Amino acid sequence: GFSELHKIVERMVTLAPKQGVNVMILAQSKAQVYDGIIPYFPIWLMGRLNQFDELTSQERELNDRLSRVDVQKHTFWLVDTFYADVIKFVAAVPRCLFETNK
């Protein structure tokens, strides 16, 4: 069987959009996302992928392109499920100071 968390997430991605709810899942690897819900996510924000993941040819190509251009480690790809649309996304990095508990 599946964990209760997987059942809750599956209900959220299948039923909640009908009530105007959007779901965003954050994971370090696609392997951490339950296969049954992957088809419900038409858009992915991908950073450099883990070498331990089983990468498709499109993912491997995007990974190589990020490795060449992403010196600052702030670049991502915004892709659709079929890799038909690929948009480079550069996250804004806040340039502010923060206080520490000294």
A tleap script that builds the chain and sets N, CA, C and O, in Angstrom:
source leaprc.protein.ff14SB
mol = sequence {
  NGLY PHE SER GLU LEU HIE LYS ILE VAL GLU
  ARG MET VAL THR LEU ALA PRO LYS GLN GLY
  VAL ASN VAL MET ILE LEU ALA GLN SER LYS
  ALA GLN VAL TYR ASP GLY ILE ILE PRO TYR
  PHE PRO ILE TRP LEU MET GLY ARG LEU ASN
  GLN PHE ASP GLU LEU THR SER GLN GLU ARG
  GLU LEU ASN ASP ARG LEU SER ARG VAL ASP
  VAL GLN LYS HIE THR PHE TRP LEU VAL ASP
  THR PHE TYR ALA ASP VAL ILE LYS PHE VAL
  ALA ALA VAL PRO ARG CYS LEU PHE GLU THR
  ASN CLYS
}
set mol.1.N position { 0.806 -1.186 0.000 }
set mol.1.CA position { 0.000 0.000 0.000 }
set mol.1.C position { 0.851 1.252 0.000 }
set mol.1.O position { 2.080 1.194 -0.040 }
set mol.2.N position { 0.178 2.373 0.045 }
set mol.2.CA position { 0.831 3.667 0.045 }
set mol.2.C position { 0.635 4.337 1.391 }
set mol.2.O position { -0.324 4.052 2.110 }
set mol.3.N position { 1.546 5.225 1.720 }
set mol.3.CA position { 1.430 5.945 2.986 }
set mol.3.C position { 0.227 6.877 2.938 }
set mol.3.O position { -0.274 7.218 1.867 }
set mol.4.N position { -0.218 7.274 4.105 }
set mol.4.CA position { -1.352 8.201 4.191 }
set mol.4.C position { -1.012 9.532 3.521 }
set mol.4.O position { -1.882 10.166 2.924 }
set mol.5.N position { 0.257 9.960 3.619 }
set mol.5.CA position { 0.684 11.203 2.970 }
set mol.5.C position { 0.476 11.123 1.458 }
set mol.5.O position { -0.023 12.072 0.854 }
set mol.6.N position { 0.852 10.000 0.842 }
set mol.6.CA position { 0.656 9.853 -0.605 }
set mol.6.C position { -0.818 9.941 -0.968 }
set mol.6.O position { -1.177 10.544 -1.980 }
set mol.7.N position { -1.669 9.345 -0.148 }
set mol.7.CA position { -3.107 9.388 -0.420 }
set mol.7.C position { -3.638 10.822 -0.324 }
set mol.7.O position { -4.460 11.240 -1.140 }
set mol.8.N position { -3.169 11.564 0.669 }
set mol.8.CA position { -3.600 12.954 0.833 }
set mol.8.C position { -3.139 13.797 -0.359 }
set mol.8.O position { -3.920 14.572 -0.912 }
set mol.9.N position { -1.869 13.646 -0.753 }
set mol.9.CA position { -1.339 14.420 -1.878 }
set mol.9.C position { -2.075 14.056 -3.160 }
set mol.9.O position { -2.385 14.934 -3.965 }
set mol.10.N position { -2.357 12.782 -3.358 }
set mol.10.CA position { -3.086 12.364 -4.568 }
set mol.10.C position { -4.483 12.990 -4.606 }
set mol.10.O position { -4.943 13.416 -5.665 }
set mol.11.N position { -5.151 13.044 -3.462 }
set mol.11.CA position { -6.465 13.708 -3.410 }
set mol.11.C position { -6.326 15.194 -3.722 }
set mol.11.O position { -7.162 15.770 -4.420 }
set mol.12.N position { -5.265 15.811 -3.201 }
set mol.12.CA position { -5.057 17.245 -3.440 }
set mol.12.C position { -4.850 17.554 -4.920 }
set mol.12.O position { -5.416 18.522 -5.429 }
set mol.13.N position { -4.047 16.750 -5.619 }
set mol.13.CA position { -3.753 17.057 -7.023 }
set mol.13.C position { -4.870 16.625 -7.963 }
set mol.13.O position { -4.956 17.125 -9.085 }
set mol.14.N position { -5.723 15.708 -7.529 }
set mol.14.CA position { -6.796 15.266 -8.413 }
set mol.14.C position { -8.120 15.979 -8.155 }
set mol.14.O position { -8.856 16.264 -9.099 }
set mol.15.N position { -8.432 16.269 -6.904 }
set mol.15.CA position { -9.733 16.863 -6.578 }
set mol.15.C position { -9.680 18.355 -6.273 }
set mol.15.O position { -10.601 19.088 -6.633 }
set mol.16.N position { -8.625 18.814 -5.619 }
set mol.16.CA position { -8.554 20.216 -5.190 }
set mol.16.C position { -8.582 21.230 -6.337 }
set mol.16.O position { -9.183 22.291 -6.171 }
set mol.17.N position { -7.961 20.958 -7.499 }
set mol.17.CA position { -8.028 21.955 -8.582 }
set mol.17.C position { -9.462 22.293 -9.005 }
set mol.17.O position { -9.727 23.396 -9.482 }
set mol.18.N position { -10.369 21.354 -8.831 }
set mol.18.CA position { -11.772 21.617 -9.176 }
set mol.18.C position { -12.380 22.656 -8.248 }
set mol.18.O position { -13.402 23.261 -8.573 }
set mol.19.N position { -11.755 22.866 -7.093 }
set mol.19.CA position { -12.227 23.860 -6.139 }
set mol.19.C position { -11.324 25.089 -6.118 }
set mol.19.O position { -11.387 25.896 -5.191 }
set mol.20.N position { -10.479 25.229 -7.147 }
set mol.20.CA position { -9.632 26.410 -7.269 }
set mol.20.C position { -8.330 26.349 -6.494 }
set mol.20.O position { -7.696 27.381 -6.272 }
set mol.21.N position { -7.918 25.153 -6.077 }
set mol.21.CA position { -6.680 25.002 -5.308 }
set mol.21.C position { -5.569 24.528 -6.236 }
set mol.21.O position { -5.752 23.575 -6.994 }
set mol.22.N position { -4.423 25.188 -6.176 }
set mol.22.CA position { -3.245 24.739 -6.911 }
set mol.22.C position { -2.283 24.067 -5.945 }
set mol.22.O position { -2.209 24.432 -4.772 }
set mol.23.N position { -1.559 23.096 -6.441 }
set mol.23.CA position { -0.621 22.352 -5.607 }
set mol.23.C position { 0.772 22.502 -6.193 }
set mol.23.O position { 0.975 22.347 -7.398 }
set mol.24.N position { 1.733 22.806 -5.320 }
set mol.24.CA position { 3.123 22.866 -5.742 }
set mol.24.C position { 3.906 21.911 -4.843 }
set mol.24.O position { 3.824 21.982 -3.617 }
set mol.25.N position { 4.653 21.031 -5.465 }
set mol.25.CA position { 5.443 20.061 -4.709 }
set mol.25.C position { 6.916 20.398 -4.890 }
set mol.25.O position { 7.373 20.624 -6.010 }
set mol.26.N position { 7.651 20.430 -3.794 }
set mol.26.CA position { 9.089 20.657 -3.829 }
set mol.26.C position { 9.782 19.355 -3.461 }
set mol.26.O position { 9.463 18.734 -2.448 }
set mol.27.N position { 10.726 18.952 -4.287 }
set mol.27.CA position { 11.476 17.726 -4.024 }
set mol.27.C position { 12.871 17.887 -4.584 }
set mol.27.O position { 13.088 18.632 -5.539 }
set mol.28.N position { 13.798 17.198 -3.995 }
set mol.28.CA position { 15.171 17.245 -4.494 }
set mol.28.C position { 15.359 16.347 -5.703 }
set mol.28.O position { 16.322 16.505 -6.453 }
set mol.29.N position { 14.456 15.418 -5.895 }
set mol.29.CA position { 14.583 14.455 -6.977 }
set mol.29.C position { 13.199 14.048 -7.450 }
set mol.29.O position { 12.264 13.975 -6.652 }
set mol.30.N position { 13.062 13.782 -8.738 }
set mol.30.CA position { 11.798 13.312 -9.278 }
set mol.30.C position { 11.444 11.948 -8.685 }
set mol.30.O position { 10.270 11.588 -8.604 }
set mol.31.N position { 12.450 11.202 -8.278 }
set mol.31.CA position { 12.232 9.882 -7.690 }
set mol.31.C position { 11.502 9.975 -6.347 }
set mol.31.O position { 10.934 8.985 -5.885 }
set mol.32.N position { 11.511 11.143 -5.722 }
set mol.32.CA position { 10.833 11.320 -4.444 }
set mol.32.C position { 9.346 11.613 -4.612 }
set mol.32.O position { 8.604 11.647 -3.630 }
set mol.33.N position { 8.912 11.824 -5.847 }
set mol.33.CA position { 7.511 12.121 -6.123 }
set mol.33.C position { 6.825 10.840 -6.572 }
set mol.33.O position { 7.304 10.149 -7.471 }
set mol.34.N position { 5.711 10.534 -5.946 }
set mol.34.CA position { 4.936 9.338 -6.263 }
set mol.34.C position { 4.552 9.347 -7.743 }
set mol.34.O position { 3.990 10.326 -8.235 }
set mol.35.N position { 4.856 8.255 -8.449 }
set mol.35.CA position { 4.615 8.168 -9.897 }
set mol.35.C position { 3.171 8.444 -10.295 }
set mol.35.O position { 2.918 8.972 -11.378 }
set mol.36.N position { 2.227 8.094 -9.435 }
set mol.36.CA position { 0.820 8.271 -9.769 }
set mol.36.C position { 0.372 9.713 -9.898 }
set mol.36.O position { -0.656 9.985 -10.519 }
set mol.37.N position { 1.130 10.657 -9.317 }
set mol.37.CA position { 0.706 12.059 -9.383 }
set mol.37.C position { 1.510 12.878 -10.384 }
set mol.37.O position { 1.152 14.021 -10.667 }
set mol.38.N position { 2.584 12.320 -10.921 }
set mol.38.CA position { 3.411 13.065 -11.878 }
set mol.38.C position { 2.615 13.570 -13.081 }
set mol.38.O position { 2.840 14.702 -13.508 }
set mol.39.N position { 1.689 12.778 -13.653 }
set mol.39.CA position { 0.925 13.298 -14.803 }
set mol.39.C position { 0.075 14.534 -14.497 }
set mol.39.O position { -0.348 15.227 -15.422 }
set mol.40.N position { -0.178 14.821 -13.233 }
set mol.40.CA position { -1.011 15.966 -12.870 }
set mol.40.C position { -0.219 17.274 -12.804 }
set mol.40.O position { -0.797 18.334 -12.563 }
set mol.41.N position { 1.083 17.208 -13.015 }
set mol.41.CA position { 1.915 18.410 -12.992 }
set mol.41.C position { 2.408 18.712 -14.400 }
set mol.41.O position { 3.375 18.106 -14.861 }
set mol.42.N position { 1.743 19.657 -15.096 }
set mol.42.CA position { 2.130 19.958 -16.472 }
set mol.42.C position { 3.379 20.821 -16.579 }
set mol.42.O position { 3.965 20.913 -17.657 }
set mol.43.N position { 3.803 21.461 -15.481 }
set mol.43.CA position { 4.959 22.359 -15.529 }
set mol.43.C position { 5.922 21.992 -14.405 }
set mol.43.O position { 5.518 21.715 -13.276 }
set mol.44.N position { 7.207 21.998 -14.750 }
set mol.44.CA position { 8.267 21.679 -13.779 }
set mol.44.C position { 9.275 22.810 -13.753 }
set mol.44.O position { 9.596 23.391 -14.790 }
set mol.45.N position { 9.764 23.115 -12.585 }
set mol.45.CA position { 10.881 24.040 -12.427 }
set mol.45.C position { 12.062 23.173 -12.030 }
set mol.45.O position { 12.112 22.649 -10.917 }
set mol.46.N position { 13.008 23.023 -12.940 }
set mol.46.CA position { 14.114 22.091 -12.725 }
set mol.46.C position { 15.429 22.817 -12.552 }
set mol.46.O position { 15.785 23.693 -13.340 }
set mol.47.N position { 16.130 22.444 -11.526 }
set mol.47.CA position { 17.508 22.884 -11.367 }
set mol.47.C position { 18.407 21.752 -11.821 }
set mol.47.O position { 17.961 20.837 -12.513 }
set mol.48.N position { 19.652 21.810 -11.442 }
set mol.48.CA position { 20.577 20.742 -11.804 }
set mol.48.C position { 20.096 19.452 -11.150 }
set mol.48.O position { 19.832 19.422 -9.948 }
set mol.49.N position { 19.984 18.397 -11.931 }
set mol.49.CA position { 19.443 17.140 -11.434 }
set mol.49.C position { 20.539 16.254 -10.867 }
set mol.49.O position { 21.704 16.337 -11.255 }
set mol.50.N position { 20.135 15.422 -9.955 }
set mol.50.CA position { 21.053 14.530 -9.266 }
set mol.50.C position { 21.583 13.455 -10.208 }
set mol.50.O position { 20.832 12.911 -11.018 }
set mol.51.N position { 22.859 13.153 -10.105 }
set mol.51.CA position { 23.453 12.137 -10.972 }
set mol.51.C position { 22.934 10.743 -10.656 }
set mol.51.O position { 23.087 9.829 -11.467 }
set mol.52.N position { 22.318 10.567 -9.486 }
set mol.52.CA position { 21.792 9.257 -9.114 }
set mol.52.C position { 20.404 9.010 -9.692 }
set mol.52.O position { 19.910 7.883 -9.657 }
set mol.53.N position { 19.766 10.062 -10.228 }
set mol.53.CA position { 18.460 9.902 -10.859 }
set mol.53.C position { 18.621 9.261 -12.226 }
set mol.53.O position { 19.657 9.396 -12.878 }
set mol.54.N position { 17.591 8.572 -12.639 }
set mol.54.CA position { 17.563 8.023 -13.994 }
set mol.54.C position { 17.029 9.128 -14.895 }
set mol.54.O position { 15.827 9.393 -14.899 }
set mol.55.N position { 17.902 9.772 -15.654 }
set mol.55.CA position { 17.529 10.934 -16.447 }
set mol.55.C position { 17.122 10.527 -17.853 }
set mol.55.O position { 17.713 9.628 -18.453 }
set mol.56.N position { 16.089 11.213 -18.376 }
set mol.56.CA position { 15.736 11.035 -19.778 }
set mol.56.C position { 16.763 11.788 -20.615 }
set mol.56.O position { 17.577 12.538 -20.075 }
set mol.57.N position { 16.729 11.595 -21.915 }
set mol.57.CA position { 17.695 12.299 -22.773 }
set mol.57.C position { 17.487 13.812 -22.702 }
set mol.57.O position { 18.455 14.572 -22.724 }
set mol.58.N position { 16.212 14.257 -22.615 }
set mol.58.CA position { 15.950 15.698 -22.506 }
set mol.58.C position { 16.478 16.248 -21.181 }
set mol.58.O position { 17.061 17.332 -21.148 }
set mol.59.N position { 16.280 15.513 -20.104 }
set mol.59.CA position { 16.769 15.960 -18.795 }
set mol.59.C position { 18.292 16.005 -18.772 }
set mol.59.O position { 18.877 16.922 -18.196 }
set mol.60.N position { 18.926 15.039 -19.382 }
set mol.60.CA position { 20.384 15.010 -19.436 }
set mol.60.C position { 20.924 16.211 -20.221 }
set mol.60.O position { 21.920 16.822 -19.834 }
set mol.61.N position { 20.248 16.537 -21.332 }
set mol.61.CA position { 20.672 17.689 -22.143 }
set mol.61.C position { 20.517 18.995 -21.360 }
set mol.61.O position { 21.419 19.833 -21.373 }
set mol.62.N position { 19.377 19.175 -20.677 }
set mol.62.CA position { 19.168 20.386 -19.885 }
set mol.62.C position { 20.163 20.465 -18.732 }
set mol.62.O position { 20.653 21.543 -18.395 }
set mol.63.N position { 20.453 19.321 -18.135 }
set mol.63.CA position { 21.434 19.270 -17.056 }
set mol.63.C position { 22.811 19.721 -17.547 }
set mol.63.O position { 23.496 20.490 -16.873 }
set mol.64.N position { 23.205 19.243 -18.713 }
set mol.64.CA position { 24.500 19.637 -19.289 }
set mol.64.C position { 24.532 21.126 -19.570 }
set mol.64.O position { 25.535 21.787 -19.302 }
set mol.65.N position { 23.438 21.665 -20.112 }
set mol.65.CA position { 23.391 23.099 -20.409 }
set mol.65.C position { 23.472 23.921 -19.127 }
set mol.65.O position { 24.118 24.969 -19.112 }
set mol.66.N position { 22.831 23.467 -18.053 }
set mol.66.CA position { 22.930 24.190 -16.777 }
set mol.66.C position { 24.342 24.129 -16.230 }
set mol.66.O position { 24.842 25.116 -15.690 }
set mol.67.N position { 24.983 22.998 -16.361 }
set mol.67.CA position { 26.341 22.851 -15.836 }
set mol.67.C position { 27.303 23.808 -16.512 }
set mol.67.O position { 28.263 24.266 -15.891 }
set mol.68.N position { 27.055 24.117 -17.792 }
set mol.68.CA position { 27.944 25.023 -18.518 }
set mol.68.C position { 27.680 26.489 -18.201 }
set mol.68.O position { 28.616 27.288 -18.164 }
set mol.69.N position { 26.407 26.859 -17.970 }
set mol.69.CA position { 26.078 28.278 -17.837 }
set mol.69.C position { 25.831 28.729 -16.410 }
set mol.69.O position { 25.921 29.922 -16.122 }
set mol.70.N position { 25.526 27.817 -15.521 }
set mol.70.CA position { 25.096 28.213 -14.191 }
set mol.70.C position { 26.252 28.266 -13.204 }
set mol.70.O position { 26.406 27.388 -12.355 }
set mol.71.N position { 27.053 29.301 -13.330 }
set mol.71.CA position { 28.200 29.448 -12.447 }
set mol.71.C position { 27.749 29.798 -11.037 }
set mol.71.O position { 28.336 29.329 -10.062 }
set mol.72.N position { 26.715 30.615 -10.925 }
set mol.72.CA position { 26.237 31.069 -9.619 }
set mol.72.C position { 25.236 30.111 -8.981 }
set mol.72.O position { 24.836 30.335 -7.838 }
set mol.73.N position { 24.820 29.064 -9.666 }
set mol.73.CA position { 23.863 28.071 -9.150 }
set mol.73.C position { 22.475 28.664 -8.875 }
set mol.73.O position { 21.789 28.230 -7.950 }
set mol.74.N position { 22.064 29.651 -9.674 }
set mol.74.CA position { 20.751 30.259 -9.495 }
set mol.74.C position { 19.869 30.086 -10.717 }
set mol.74.O position { 18.793 30.680 -10.779 }
set mol.75.N position { 20.289 29.296 -11.685 }
set mol.75.CA position { 19.538 29.145 -12.918 }
set mol.75.C position { 18.733 27.850 -12.882 }
set mol.75.O position { 19.210 26.816 -12.414 }
set mol.76.N position { 17.497 27.929 -13.389 }
set mol.76.CA position { 16.619 26.776 -13.462 }
set mol.76.C position { 15.995 26.725 -14.845 }
set mol.76.O position { 16.072 27.693 -15.601 }
set mol.77.N position { 15.387 25.613 -15.173 }
set mol.77.CA position { 14.595 25.484 -16.389 }
set mol.77.C position { 13.133 25.365 -15.994 }
set mol.77.O position { 12.792 24.600 -15.092 }
set mol.78.N position { 12.280 26.109 -16.656 }
set mol.78.CA position { 10.843 25.981 -16.512 }
set mol.78.C position { 10.393 25.185 -17.733 }
set mol.78.O position { 10.459 25.686 -18.855 }
set mol.79.N position { 9.943 23.970 -17.530 }
set mol.79.CA position { 9.631 23.081 -18.663 }
set mol.79.C position { 8.225 22.522 -18.519 }
set mol.79.O position { 7.696 22.391 -17.415 }
set mol.80.N position { 7.634 22.194 -19.666 }
set mol.80.CA position { 6.361 21.496 -19.604 }
set mol.80.C position { 6.633 19.992 -19.617 }
set mol.80.O position { 7.777 19.565 -19.774 }
set mol.81.N position { 5.596 19.203 -19.454 }
set mol.81.CA position { 5.743 17.759 -19.317 }
set mol.81.C position { 6.466 17.126 -20.494 }
set mol.81.O position { 7.218 16.169 -20.308 }
set mol.82.N position { 6.255 17.636 -21.698 }
set mol.82.CA position { 6.828 17.014 -22.894 }
set mol.82.C position { 8.117 17.676 -23.355 }
set mol.82.O position { 8.640 17.342 -24.418 }
set mol.83.N position { 8.632 18.612 -22.566 }
set mol.83.CA position { 9.852 19.350 -22.896 }
set mol.83.C position { 9.712 20.113 -24.212 }
set mol.83.O position { 10.707 20.394 -24.881 }
set mol.84.N position { 8.474 20.447 -24.579 }
set mol.84.CA position { 8.255 21.215 -25.803 }
set mol.84.C position { 8.616 22.679 -25.575 }
set mol.84.O position { 9.180 23.328 -26.456 }
set mol.85.N position { 8.289 23.199 -24.391 }
set mol.85.CA position { 8.623 24.578 -24.033 }
set mol.85.C position { 9.645 24.562 -22.919 }
set mol.85.O position { 9.406 24.005 -21.847 }
set mol.86.N position { 10.778 25.173 -23.177 }
set mol.86.CA position { 11.836 25.261 -22.174 }
set mol.86.C position { 12.204 26.733 -22.028 }
set mol.86.O position { 12.616 27.376 -22.994 }
set mol.87.N position { 12.056 27.257 -20.828 }
set mol.87.CA position { 12.357 28.658 -20.564 }
set mol.87.C position { 13.399 28.725 -19.459 }
set mol.87.O position { 13.276 28.061 -18.430 }
set mol.88.N position { 14.427 29.536 -19.688 }
set mol.88.CA position { 15.450 29.726 -18.666 }
set mol.88.C position { 14.887 30.628 -17.580 }
set mol.88.O position { 14.304 31.671 -17.875 }
set mol.89.N position { 15.057 30.236 -16.338 }
set mol.89.CA position { 14.533 30.985 -15.202 }
set mol.89.C position { 15.679 31.250 -14.249 }
set mol.89.O position { 16.326 30.316 -13.775 }
set mol.90.N position { 15.935 32.519 -13.966 }
set mol.90.CA position { 16.994 32.893 -13.033 }
set mol.90.C position { 16.341 33.470 -11.789 }
set mol.90.O position { 15.669 34.499 -11.845 }
set mol.91.N position { 16.545 32.802 -10.677 }
set mol.91.CA position { 15.939 33.239 -9.420 }
set mol.91.C position { 16.619 34.494 -8.904 }
set mol.91.O position { 17.837 34.648 -9.004 }
set mol.92.N position { 15.816 35.383 -8.354 }
set mol.92.CA position { 16.374 36.592 -7.746 }
set mol.92.C position { 16.974 36.217 -6.396 }
set mol.92.O position { 16.346 35.536 -5.585 }
set mol.93.N position { 18.179 36.667 -6.178 }
set mol.93.CA position { 18.851 36.390 -4.912 }
set mol.93.C position { 18.842 37.671 -4.095 }
set mol.93.O position { 19.416 38.675 -4.515 }
set mol.94.N position { 18.190 37.649 -2.922 }
set mol.94.CA position { 18.133 38.881 -2.125 }
set mol.94.C position { 19.524 39.304 -1.670 }
set mol.94.O position { 20.324 38.480 -1.228 }
set mol.95.N position { 19.791 40.564 -1.780 }
set mol.95.CA position { 21.094 41.115 -1.377 }
set mol.95.C position { 20.926 41.937 -0.108 }
set mol.95.O position { 21.201 43.137 -0.098 }
set mol.96.N position { 20.483 41.303 0.939 }
set mol.96.CA position { 20.262 42.033 2.178 }
set mol.96.C position { 21.070 41.383 3.316 }
set mol.96.O position { 21.448 40.214 3.244 }
set mol.97.N position { 21.315 42.154 4.334 }
set mol.97.CA position { 22.019 41.640 5.490 }
set mol.97.C position { 21.014 41.041 6.473 }
set mol.97.O position { 19.852 41.447 6.501 }
set mol.98.N position { 21.444 40.113 7.247 }
set mol.98.CA position { 20.574 39.573 8.284 }
set mol.98.C position { 21.355 39.504 9.594 }
set mol.98.O position { 22.580 39.383 9.610 }
set mol.99.N position { 20.609 39.585 10.677 }
set mol.99.CA position { 21.230 39.559 11.989 }
set mol.99.C position { 21.347 38.129 12.466 }
set mol.99.O position { 20.478 37.300 12.195 }
set mol.100.N position { 22.402 37.848 13.166 }
set mol.100.CA position { 22.566 36.529 13.760 }
set mol.100.C position { 22.348 36.637 15.267 }
set mol.100.O position { 22.426 37.725 15.838 }
set mol.101.N position { 22.086 35.542 15.879 }
set mol.101.CA position { 21.917 35.524 17.345 }
set mol.101.C position { 23.293 35.373 17.985 }
set mol.101.O position { 23.765 34.258 18.206 }
set mol.102.N position { 23.932 36.507 18.281 }
set mol.102.CA position { 25.250 36.463 18.885 }
set mol.102.C position { 25.144 36.503 20.377 }
set mol.102.O position { 26.161 36.474 21.069 }
savepdb mol mol.pdb
quit
